[in-house]
């Protein structure tokens, strides 16, 4: 079919277009009435590419994988495909299709699209929701009680979902489900293990425990040094060489978990296992397969092994699967499940493949760079305008991450890119939190940074404000101790009194209209500061004078060149340290949190060393494993016009390497 023929076929179903009209003529005749193109500047169907239309018209009798590059408009396409099939569906049928997502936000977006295109408010008998809610609602909850021998309460057989992070201190009822085997840490400290911390892995046929950030199979736990010591000591104590055998170990964890399940409790992980086991029942799996003859999964790269297996069991009984996503964007917050994507990659090879290769999000240089990171051979076209030509992909060298942020803000100012439409992307939450109160030229203009931070609600900002004020003001007191004491001068005997002194100075500065006027050049601010600060410091010094071993002549101090301005001809950079719902503030996100987002520009900050987990530009994003490189790929595909990597200071060979990937040196712009 030609593109026009495909447009007409879709329009005939979605908006009942007259066959004598073109899509554009139809749009002009209906744009002001309640049709799918209302409030749009063009026809919503004719704007679709050939490949998008091919998927919308693809067969629902053949399992398919739609490989969608970043920015390909796949959510819009899934919404239109859903609406197209809903309108074609037998209105008398009690069976329907399921459109599955991974988050409630994604569900809302697809529901909205399906509603726009189908003009239906009720989607019955179809289901649009998360994959977890689908598994719970149609498999685990209706049939799970029989699988785990739960007898129910007053005829209610629904299972009670329990969070894996729930603790027995605030939920003492959990103590009934304490495992007889404790967790023994490296320091020998024992911690109770409860049933909600025990999981069964169907893939590996083994139990696992998860305590805080520790995730171990019970086989691994059995073999660790501290457990082996405990077993050896116990066998010696009870004079029994068979005490704490492997089978005993396994059965104790199994018994603890089964008691939990039999009483009608289950974690999210348990619900998947229950559903997986239920679908071994031929009658049940056929019933669910008939109920949902078509299942579309958005962001299929996020499927776990067990979720794929649950869907595959339905497929084996007749359900058609449509997977939509990009395997190269398969990244996980936890390393222990990162290998799931390998199974997904193998599974989709069984499905018919269609592609979306137009990237409407990014300009071509950003597309070229991201493709090179993952060795993608497909021709991906960057549709967005290439505003900055060869400067669309830059690298910035830094001595510390805060310096990189400072340089980034200057580049945004240079290119006139809004901070509110930009994002700083990091791999670890630790670095994200570190930057929350450091996102300006803080080390260069300590008091300006300090006063701005003092007005923030974030406790970390207050602490950092005192630190910066102490570092600057201590210079006028003859030197300082250390950061931990807020740079209390060596001749002042009370760190506490010094901190109160700093607090009082900052309070006075923050109500001084001249010192909080940042809408000007640095030089003007420093000029006012030299006039205003002496009286503020003298006024508050009387409170700490009794703790000072020196007699200070402030008139002499303030008569010399005591406070020299920097960057006097540059505009003051406004601090955007807090990322709480502040529309004017630049955002900071982890790589995982940035998935699905679009920004005018991004700064992707590399860790300083390769010791980080998937966070180093060279060791991970360029030369790392597939999982490591996917992290760099996802982080580098969020920007429209400008994408920057911030990297630690480079040697000659590393500069040649990064520039070989298409990066230009952003330090020349700074």
XYZ file of C-alpha atoms in Angstrom:
670
model
C 0.000 0.000 0.000
C 1.123 3.564 -0.657
C 1.317 6.032 2.219
C -1.877 7.738 1.024
C -3.688 4.396 0.861
C -2.564 3.566 4.403
C -3.706 6.994 5.630
C -7.125 6.482 4.069
C -7.448 3.012 5.597
C -6.694 4.297 9.100
C -8.872 7.407 8.660
C -11.801 5.320 7.449
C -11.867 3.547 10.828
C -10.789 6.274 13.234
C -12.700 9.287 11.920
C -15.042 7.762 9.337
C -13.453 9.872 6.622
C -15.369 10.189 3.376
C -13.437 8.191 0.778
C -13.832 11.053 -1.724
C -11.793 13.387 0.493
C -8.067 13.452 1.085
C -6.895 13.471 4.704
C -6.025 17.166 4.469
C -9.455 18.004 3.031
C -11.070 15.960 5.788
C -9.007 17.838 8.389
C -10.132 21.233 7.073
C -13.771 20.185 7.155
C -13.675 18.746 10.699
C -10.905 20.567 12.569
C -13.347 22.670 14.601
C -15.639 19.840 15.675
C -15.049 17.020 18.132
C -12.946 14.741 15.944
C -9.473 13.367 16.519
C -7.812 16.398 14.901
C -9.585 18.997 17.038
C -7.095 21.547 18.453
C -4.396 20.186 16.156
C -2.636 22.239 13.467
C -2.708 19.365 10.982
C -4.233 15.976 10.322
C -3.167 13.546 13.068
C -3.158 10.664 10.581
C -1.408 12.194 7.564
C 1.441 13.381 9.816
C 2.364 9.767 10.550
C 5.302 8.240 8.691
C 4.967 5.199 6.443
C 6.553 2.972 9.073
C 4.214 4.252 11.772
C 1.200 3.586 9.549
C 2.528 0.122 8.687
C 2.473 -0.823 12.358
C -0.973 0.699 12.961
C -2.280 -1.470 10.103
C -0.197 -4.536 11.038
C -1.927 -7.873 11.513
C -3.281 -8.795 14.922
C -3.059 -12.426 13.895
C 0.751 -12.471 13.914
C 3.036 -11.865 16.895
C 5.194 -8.820 16.169
C 8.112 -6.841 17.569
C 8.056 -3.122 16.753
C 11.616 -1.880 17.239
C 11.255 1.811 18.034
C 14.316 4.058 18.160
C 14.430 6.867 20.771
C 12.062 9.735 19.947
C 10.164 7.711 17.348
C 6.706 8.661 18.650
C 5.956 5.089 19.676
C 3.542 6.099 22.468
C 1.436 8.010 19.933
C 1.598 5.016 17.584
C 0.617 2.528 20.313
C -2.291 4.809 21.242
C -3.460 5.040 17.620
C -2.992 1.284 17.072
C -5.053 0.607 20.206
C -7.823 2.961 19.079
C -7.789 1.504 15.560
C -8.249 -2.054 16.849
C -10.805 -1.015 19.489
C -13.013 0.577 16.809
C -12.676 -2.507 14.590
C -13.409 -4.940 17.449
C -16.627 -6.928 17.549
C -18.858 -4.784 19.767
C -20.680 -7.868 21.069
C -17.519 -9.680 22.140
C -16.765 -10.221 25.820
C -13.120 -10.800 24.963
C -10.683 -7.975 24.277
C -7.093 -6.942 23.972
C -4.694 -5.860 26.710
C -2.355 -2.884 26.290
C 0.313 -3.180 28.978
C 2.760 -0.592 30.316
C 5.190 -0.426 33.233
C 4.078 2.718 35.059
C 0.798 4.398 35.922
C 1.993 7.535 34.121
C 2.553 5.575 30.898
C -0.873 3.967 31.308
C -2.483 7.405 31.613
C -0.737 8.652 28.455
C -1.817 5.653 26.367
C -5.371 5.832 27.748
C -5.481 9.504 26.794
C -4.228 8.759 23.261
C -6.640 5.854 22.829
C -9.486 8.069 24.033
C -8.528 10.877 21.624
C -8.353 8.558 18.637
C -11.306 6.267 19.410
C -13.620 8.805 21.112
C -14.478 6.123 23.678
C -14.426 6.713 27.426
C -14.992 3.067 28.348
C -12.649 0.495 26.853
C -14.475 -2.651 28.012
C -13.822 -5.503 27.242
C -10.289 -4.263 26.669
C -7.694 -3.634 29.385
C -5.218 -0.739 29.467
C -2.938 -0.841 32.497
C 0.377 -1.918 33.949
C 1.636 -5.442 33.445
C 1.608 -5.934 37.232
C -2.066 -4.992 37.502
C -2.881 -7.298 34.571
C -1.116 -10.264 36.192
C -2.735 -9.565 39.550
C -6.252 -8.859 38.266
C -6.631 -11.647 35.726
C -4.292 -14.412 36.911
C -2.892 -14.277 40.453
C -5.880 -12.903 42.383
C -8.691 -14.965 40.788
C -6.816 -18.287 40.880
C -3.877 -17.870 43.265
C -5.578 -19.076 46.444
C -5.754 -22.642 45.138
C -2.082 -22.613 44.112
C -0.864 -21.622 47.601
C -3.577 -23.459 49.599
C -5.064 -20.278 51.027
C -8.460 -20.993 52.598
C -9.632 -17.365 52.528
C -11.542 -15.325 55.109
C -15.360 -15.362 55.064
C -15.398 -16.313 51.402
C -12.822 -13.678 50.422
C -9.897 -15.388 48.683
C -8.024 -12.270 47.559
C -4.348 -12.129 48.457
C -2.962 -9.282 50.553
C -0.040 -7.528 48.862
C 2.890 -6.862 51.194
C 5.833 -4.609 50.392
C 9.196 -6.369 50.438
C 10.669 -3.429 52.393
C 8.156 -3.678 55.238
C 9.924 -4.179 58.582
C 8.858 -6.023 61.709
C 9.577 -3.075 64.015
C 6.633 -1.068 62.696
C 4.711 -4.185 61.605
C 5.035 -6.646 64.511
C 2.629 -9.120 62.861
C 5.541 -10.035 60.555
C 7.309 -11.720 63.493
C 5.037 -14.719 62.968
C 6.829 -15.213 59.642
C 10.419 -15.005 60.879
C 12.811 -17.510 59.333
C 14.643 -19.781 61.774
C 17.890 -18.907 59.977
C 19.173 -15.345 60.541
C 21.309 -13.236 58.263
C 24.875 -12.980 59.567
C 26.802 -9.957 58.339
C 30.543 -9.692 57.772
C 30.943 -8.215 61.235
C 29.155 -11.210 62.766
C 26.027 -9.200 63.553
C 22.805 -11.181 63.173
C 19.680 -9.799 61.521
C 16.308 -11.535 61.451
C 14.995 -12.589 58.045
C 11.237 -12.400 57.423
C 9.129 -14.048 54.731
C 8.609 -10.823 52.770
C 12.405 -10.700 52.285
C 12.484 -14.199 50.781
C 11.793 -14.712 47.075
C 11.583 -17.742 44.852
C 13.263 -17.399 41.466
C 11.496 -19.616 38.919
C 14.291 -19.178 36.392
C 17.045 -20.444 38.702
C 14.780 -22.673 40.817
C 16.104 -21.251 44.040
C 15.189 -19.008 46.951
C 16.785 -15.592 47.330
C 16.984 -13.184 50.242
C 17.010 -9.404 49.983
C 18.078 -7.363 52.996
C 18.719 -3.674 52.332
C 21.087 -3.710 49.337
C 22.112 -7.342 49.804
C 20.616 -9.767 47.282
C 21.781 -13.386 47.541
C 20.609 -16.837 46.561
C 20.449 -19.098 49.597
C 23.161 -21.231 47.977
C 25.431 -18.180 47.892
C 24.464 -17.309 51.452
C 25.173 -20.856 52.621
C 28.712 -20.643 51.204
C 29.769 -17.217 52.492
C 32.489 -17.154 55.114
C 30.426 -15.959 58.078
C 27.684 -18.543 57.523
C 30.207 -21.348 57.097
C 31.822 -20.302 60.384
C 28.402 -20.347 62.066
C 27.681 -23.824 60.654
C 31.084 -25.132 61.746
C 30.654 -23.719 65.271
C 27.106 -25.131 65.517
C 28.179 -28.606 64.413
C 30.964 -28.574 66.965
C 28.641 -27.304 69.689
C 25.990 -29.985 69.066
C 28.513 -32.653 68.062
C 26.566 -33.243 64.845
C 28.376 -33.146 61.490
C 25.048 -33.126 59.611
C 23.635 -30.099 61.411
C 22.711 -27.241 59.035
C 22.867 -29.371 55.905
C 22.107 -27.869 52.498
C 18.674 -29.504 52.420
C 17.832 -28.262 55.928
C 18.891 -24.753 54.920
C 16.677 -24.816 51.803
C 13.669 -26.293 53.604
C 13.742 -23.706 56.398
C 13.476 -20.860 53.896
C 10.791 -22.740 51.975
C 8.766 -23.409 55.138
C 8.939 -19.740 56.178
C 7.750 -18.595 52.747
C 4.964 -21.176 52.493
C 3.529 -20.197 55.900
C 3.393 -16.595 54.698
C 1.635 -17.551 51.454
C -0.823 -19.966 53.104
C -2.063 -17.104 55.263
C -2.879 -15.093 52.133
C 0.113 -12.740 52.050
C 2.252 -12.140 48.969
C 4.860 -9.679 47.707
C 4.852 -8.397 44.111
C 7.547 -10.945 43.291
C 5.407 -13.699 44.814
C 2.451 -12.691 42.643
C 4.515 -13.256 39.494
C 5.583 -16.704 40.727
C 1.997 -17.602 41.602
C 0.796 -16.489 38.147
C 3.593 -18.447 36.461
C 2.609 -21.619 38.330
C -1.120 -21.100 37.740
C -0.592 -21.034 33.974
C 0.603 -24.638 34.103
C -3.108 -25.403 34.509
C -4.288 -25.994 30.937
C -7.901 -25.008 31.638
C -6.956 -21.680 33.217
C -4.336 -20.673 30.647
C -6.754 -21.385 27.773
C -9.473 -19.359 29.483
C -7.211 -16.305 29.888
C -5.853 -16.675 26.352
C -9.412 -16.623 24.960
C -10.226 -13.606 27.131
C -7.233 -11.687 25.692
C -6.455 -12.869 22.147
C -4.161 -9.827 21.645
C -1.669 -8.308 24.100
C 0.401 -5.199 23.250
C 3.350 -4.455 25.566
C 4.861 -0.965 25.513
C 8.528 -0.612 26.611
C 8.984 -4.362 26.194
C 12.701 -4.043 26.985
C 11.717 -3.660 30.648
C 10.095 -7.105 30.820
C 11.600 -9.507 33.338
C 12.260 -13.160 32.546
C 9.187 -14.319 34.448
C 6.907 -11.708 32.831
C 8.006 -12.879 29.379
C 7.379 -16.487 30.391
C 3.880 -15.647 31.673
C 3.064 -13.932 28.373
C 4.639 -16.773 26.409
C 2.405 -19.328 28.143
C -0.586 -17.329 26.900
C 0.985 -17.111 23.434
C 1.341 -20.898 23.318
C -2.437 -21.161 23.766
C -3.275 -18.676 21.018
C -2.703 -15.124 22.306
C -0.967 -12.841 19.806
C 1.820 -10.719 21.319
C 2.900 -7.308 20.058
C 6.081 -6.092 21.764
C 7.023 -2.427 21.298
C 10.315 -0.947 22.456
C 14.061 -0.570 22.092
C 16.289 -3.298 23.531
C 19.150 -0.803 23.639
C 17.221 1.094 26.327
C 17.042 -1.937 28.598
C 18.624 -0.685 31.810
C 17.819 -1.560 35.391
C 18.358 0.133 38.734
C 19.675 -3.088 40.233
C 22.582 -5.017 38.732
C 21.206 -8.433 39.681
C 18.387 -8.173 37.120
C 20.392 -6.494 34.363
C 20.878 -9.763 32.459
C 17.114 -10.004 31.854
C 17.571 -7.992 28.649
C 19.655 -10.789 27.134
C 16.666 -13.116 27.379
C 14.360 -10.437 25.944
C 16.748 -9.971 23.002
C 16.614 -13.681 22.253
C 12.845 -13.912 22.687
C 11.962 -11.122 20.244
C 13.829 -12.975 17.491
C 10.817 -15.321 17.400
C 8.523 -12.425 16.435
C 7.962 -10.653 13.127
C 9.969 -7.436 13.122
C 8.820 -3.934 12.142
C 10.816 -0.742 12.700
C 10.438 2.935 13.524
C 13.641 4.690 12.457
C 12.757 8.402 12.465
C 13.915 10.116 15.665
C 11.684 13.177 16.138
C 13.381 14.054 19.439
C 17.017 14.652 18.509
C 19.115 16.325 15.845
C 21.347 14.184 13.618
C 24.687 14.653 15.460
C 23.114 13.365 18.702
C 21.553 10.440 16.813
C 24.902 9.611 15.185
C 26.700 9.594 18.530
C 24.133 7.379 20.266
C 24.121 4.928 17.354
C 27.899 4.673 17.497
C 27.799 3.894 21.226
C 25.664 0.792 20.590
C 27.097 -0.074 17.146
C 23.626 0.348 15.608
C 23.780 -0.293 11.875
C 20.225 0.838 11.048
C 19.892 4.221 9.391
C 18.259 6.370 12.070
C 17.197 9.820 10.907
C 17.323 12.733 13.346
C 14.324 14.908 12.460
C 14.850 17.726 14.990
C 16.568 20.918 13.800
C 20.363 20.902 14.090
C 20.613 24.346 15.700
C 24.222 24.229 16.830
C 25.773 22.271 13.953
C 29.062 20.631 15.032
C 28.569 21.987 18.578
C 25.479 19.816 19.164
C 27.636 17.161 20.870
C 30.262 18.482 23.294
C 32.496 17.251 26.082
C 33.580 19.250 29.123
C 36.578 18.344 31.262
C 36.278 18.851 35.008
C 38.281 18.538 38.211
C 35.076 17.984 40.188
C 31.425 17.537 39.111
C 30.445 20.953 40.466
C 32.891 22.567 38.056
C 31.196 20.729 35.189
C 27.829 22.139 36.236
C 29.243 25.652 36.346
C 30.589 25.295 32.811
C 27.287 23.812 31.644
C 25.310 26.778 32.957
C 27.627 29.115 31.071
C 27.133 27.157 27.862
C 23.342 27.278 28.319
C 23.649 31.028 28.704
C 25.893 31.229 25.620
C 23.427 29.281 23.452
C 20.384 30.937 25.098
C 18.912 27.585 26.167
C 16.416 27.685 29.032
C 17.585 25.976 32.228
C 14.021 24.795 32.852
C 14.172 22.836 29.587
C 17.529 21.272 30.421
C 18.610 18.392 32.618
C 21.733 17.120 34.346
C 21.873 13.315 34.163
C 23.961 11.179 36.525
C 24.219 7.446 37.131
C 24.173 7.373 40.934
C 21.801 8.962 43.426
C 24.830 9.852 45.569
C 26.082 12.285 42.931
C 22.569 13.588 42.340
C 22.204 14.431 46.028
C 25.689 15.949 46.101
C 24.741 18.321 43.295
C 21.425 19.346 44.834
C 23.083 22.106 46.782
C 26.085 22.744 44.551
C 24.584 23.774 41.250
C 26.234 27.116 40.610
C 29.619 28.779 40.455
C 29.820 28.222 44.202
C 33.552 27.872 44.830
C 34.309 30.938 42.740
C 31.777 33.286 44.343
C 31.431 31.885 47.852
C 29.307 34.579 49.490
C 26.929 34.953 46.549
C 26.436 31.197 46.589
C 26.061 31.188 50.358
C 23.404 33.904 50.455
C 21.417 32.272 47.649
C 21.562 28.883 49.381
C 20.498 30.439 52.682
C 17.107 31.218 51.180
C 16.445 27.586 50.276
C 14.285 25.245 52.356
C 16.520 22.213 51.854
C 18.554 21.466 55.061
C 21.486 20.430 52.869
C 21.399 23.877 51.279
C 21.520 25.559 54.702
C 24.497 23.439 55.703
C 26.326 24.180 52.464
C 25.504 27.882 52.869
C 27.185 27.968 56.293
C 30.177 26.122 54.863
C 30.657 28.634 52.031
C 30.146 31.630 54.321
C 32.676 30.202 56.769
C 35.216 29.586 54.030
C 34.980 33.194 52.790
C 34.649 35.061 56.102
C 37.447 33.063 57.771
C 39.840 34.601 55.234
C 39.279 37.947 56.994
C 39.981 36.302 60.373
C 43.465 35.067 59.575
C 42.860 31.490 58.453
C 40.664 28.519 59.230
C 40.592 25.010 60.663
C 38.588 22.719 58.394
C 35.355 22.291 56.477
C 33.887 20.144 59.272
C 34.105 23.144 61.635
C 32.710 25.564 59.055
C 36.251 26.949 58.688
C 36.278 28.281 62.238
C 39.440 30.444 62.611
C 42.191 28.933 64.750
C 42.021 31.784 67.272
C 38.273 31.418 67.922
C 37.808 28.791 70.618
C 34.142 27.848 70.080
C 33.044 26.252 66.815
C 29.436 26.494 68.012
C 29.721 30.256 68.570
C 31.348 30.634 65.132
C 28.455 28.803 63.499
C 25.915 31.078 65.245
C 27.968 34.065 64.090
C 27.766 32.845 60.479
C 24.026 32.239 60.817
C 23.423 35.776 62.065
C 25.517 37.277 59.267
C 23.591 35.293 56.656
C 20.262 36.362 58.165
C 21.326 40.012 57.855
C 22.652 39.514 54.322
C 19.452 37.823 53.216
C 17.316 40.830 54.179
C 19.716 43.316 52.592
C 18.171 44.376 49.272
C 21.552 45.145 47.705
C 23.129 41.796 48.600
C 20.197 39.773 47.257
C 20.041 41.691 43.980
C 21.467 39.159 41.488
C 20.044 40.715 38.329
C 23.302 42.452 37.427
C 27.035 41.983 36.818
C 29.299 40.429 39.428
C 31.318 43.654 39.619
C 28.315 45.694 40.800
C 27.497 43.140 43.494
C 31.067 43.122 44.836
C 31.043 46.922 44.908
C 27.919 46.912 47.095
C 29.250 44.033 49.214
C 32.365 46.040 50.126
C 30.064 48.797 51.419
C 27.462 46.645 53.210
C 29.430 43.740 54.719
C 31.696 45.635 57.170
C 28.787 46.918 59.278
C 27.088 43.490 59.213
C 30.264 41.705 60.350
C 31.084 44.288 63.055
C 27.533 44.190 64.417
C 27.550 40.404 64.854
C 31.178 40.050 65.981
C 30.325 41.291 69.466
C 28.539 37.948 70.071
C 31.727 35.911 69.573
C 34.313 38.417 70.787
C 34.620 36.615 74.130
C 35.675 33.423 72.274
C 38.380 35.206 70.253
C 42.002 35.084 71.429
C 42.877 38.081 69.258
C 41.923 41.736 69.386
C 40.798 42.574 65.851
C 40.890 45.955 64.144
C 38.177 45.623 61.518
C 38.636 49.223 60.360
C 42.169 48.327 59.296
C 41.016 45.062 57.660
C 38.242 46.747 55.704
C 40.353 49.703 54.586
C 42.634 47.555 52.425
C 41.810 45.529 49.316
C 39.949 43.016 51.443
C 37.305 41.715 48.996
C 38.304 41.641 45.340
C 35.613 40.826 42.795
C 35.874 38.130 40.124
C 34.258 37.875 36.683
C 33.244 41.516 37.144
C 31.858 41.921 33.605
C 29.812 38.702 33.672
C 26.162 38.310 34.669
C 25.575 36.683 38.042
C 24.491 33.065 37.685
C 21.318 32.307 39.604
C 21.570 29.299 41.866
C 19.037 26.552 41.145
C 19.999 24.124 43.868
C 16.653 22.668 44.819
C 14.872 20.521 42.306
C 11.555 20.477 44.135
C 8.713 21.346 41.732
C 10.489 24.528 40.694
C 9.652 25.164 37.059
C 12.497 27.633 36.615
C 15.160 25.358 38.089
C 17.392 23.068 36.117
C 16.569 19.437 36.774
C 18.835 16.643 37.947
C 17.914 13.049 37.201
C 19.447 9.622 37.365
C 19.818 7.809 34.054
C 17.004 5.460 35.027
C 14.756 8.380 35.976
C 15.382 10.121 32.654
C 13.969 7.282 30.536
C 11.176 8.537 28.299
C 12.010 12.207 28.951
C 12.891 14.911 26.420
C 14.955 18.059 27.063
C 16.372 20.847 24.911
C 19.795 20.052 26.337
C 21.410 17.584 28.723
C 24.641 17.365 30.680
C 25.603 13.727 31.272
C 28.174 13.576 34.065
C 30.671 10.724 34.059
C 32.017 9.397 37.337
C 35.585 10.397 38.112
C 36.880 6.818 38.073
C 35.934 3.463 36.573
C 35.132 2.130 40.063
C 31.535 3.335 39.724
C 28.764 1.041 38.526
C 28.206 1.743 34.802
C 28.969 5.439 35.304
C 32.343 6.068 33.621
C 32.447 7.553 30.125
C 35.286 5.397 28.784
C 35.368 2.183 30.832
C 31.590 1.751 30.691
C 29.836 3.833 28.018
C 32.411 3.272 25.279
C 34.404 0.165 26.206
C 32.072 -1.535 28.694
C 29.667 -4.468 28.560
C 26.368 -4.239 26.689
C 24.622 -3.251 29.929
C 27.204 -0.535 30.645
C 26.974 0.901 27.128
C 23.162 0.921 27.289
C 23.420 3.237 30.306
C 25.461 5.699 28.235
C 23.063 5.264 25.310
C 19.928 6.043 27.326
C 21.564 9.062 28.969
C 22.744 10.379 25.598
C 19.386 10.126 23.793
C 17.307 12.535 25.909
C 18.361 15.839 24.279
C 16.899 17.678 21.297
C 19.598 20.198 20.394
C 22.596 19.926 22.713
C 24.100 16.920 24.492
C 27.224 17.260 26.622
C 29.350 14.672 28.401
C 31.196 15.938 31.479
C 34.371 13.896 31.913
C 37.373 14.038 34.270
C 40.461 15.758 32.856
C 41.657 13.818 29.801
C 45.053 12.823 28.487
C 45.964 13.110 24.819
C 44.824 9.573 23.848
C 41.489 9.904 25.647
C 40.859 13.235 23.925
C 41.473 11.569 20.587
C 39.114 8.737 21.575
C 36.201 10.937 22.642
C 36.606 13.303 19.687
C 36.595 10.261 17.414
C 33.006 9.687 18.544
C 31.982 13.123 17.260
C 32.401 15.190 20.437
C 33.711 18.748 20.221
C 35.660 20.323 23.083
C 33.148 22.461 24.985
C 35.879 24.145 27.025
C 36.622 26.344 23.993
C 33.074 27.729 24.241
C 33.312 28.281 28.002
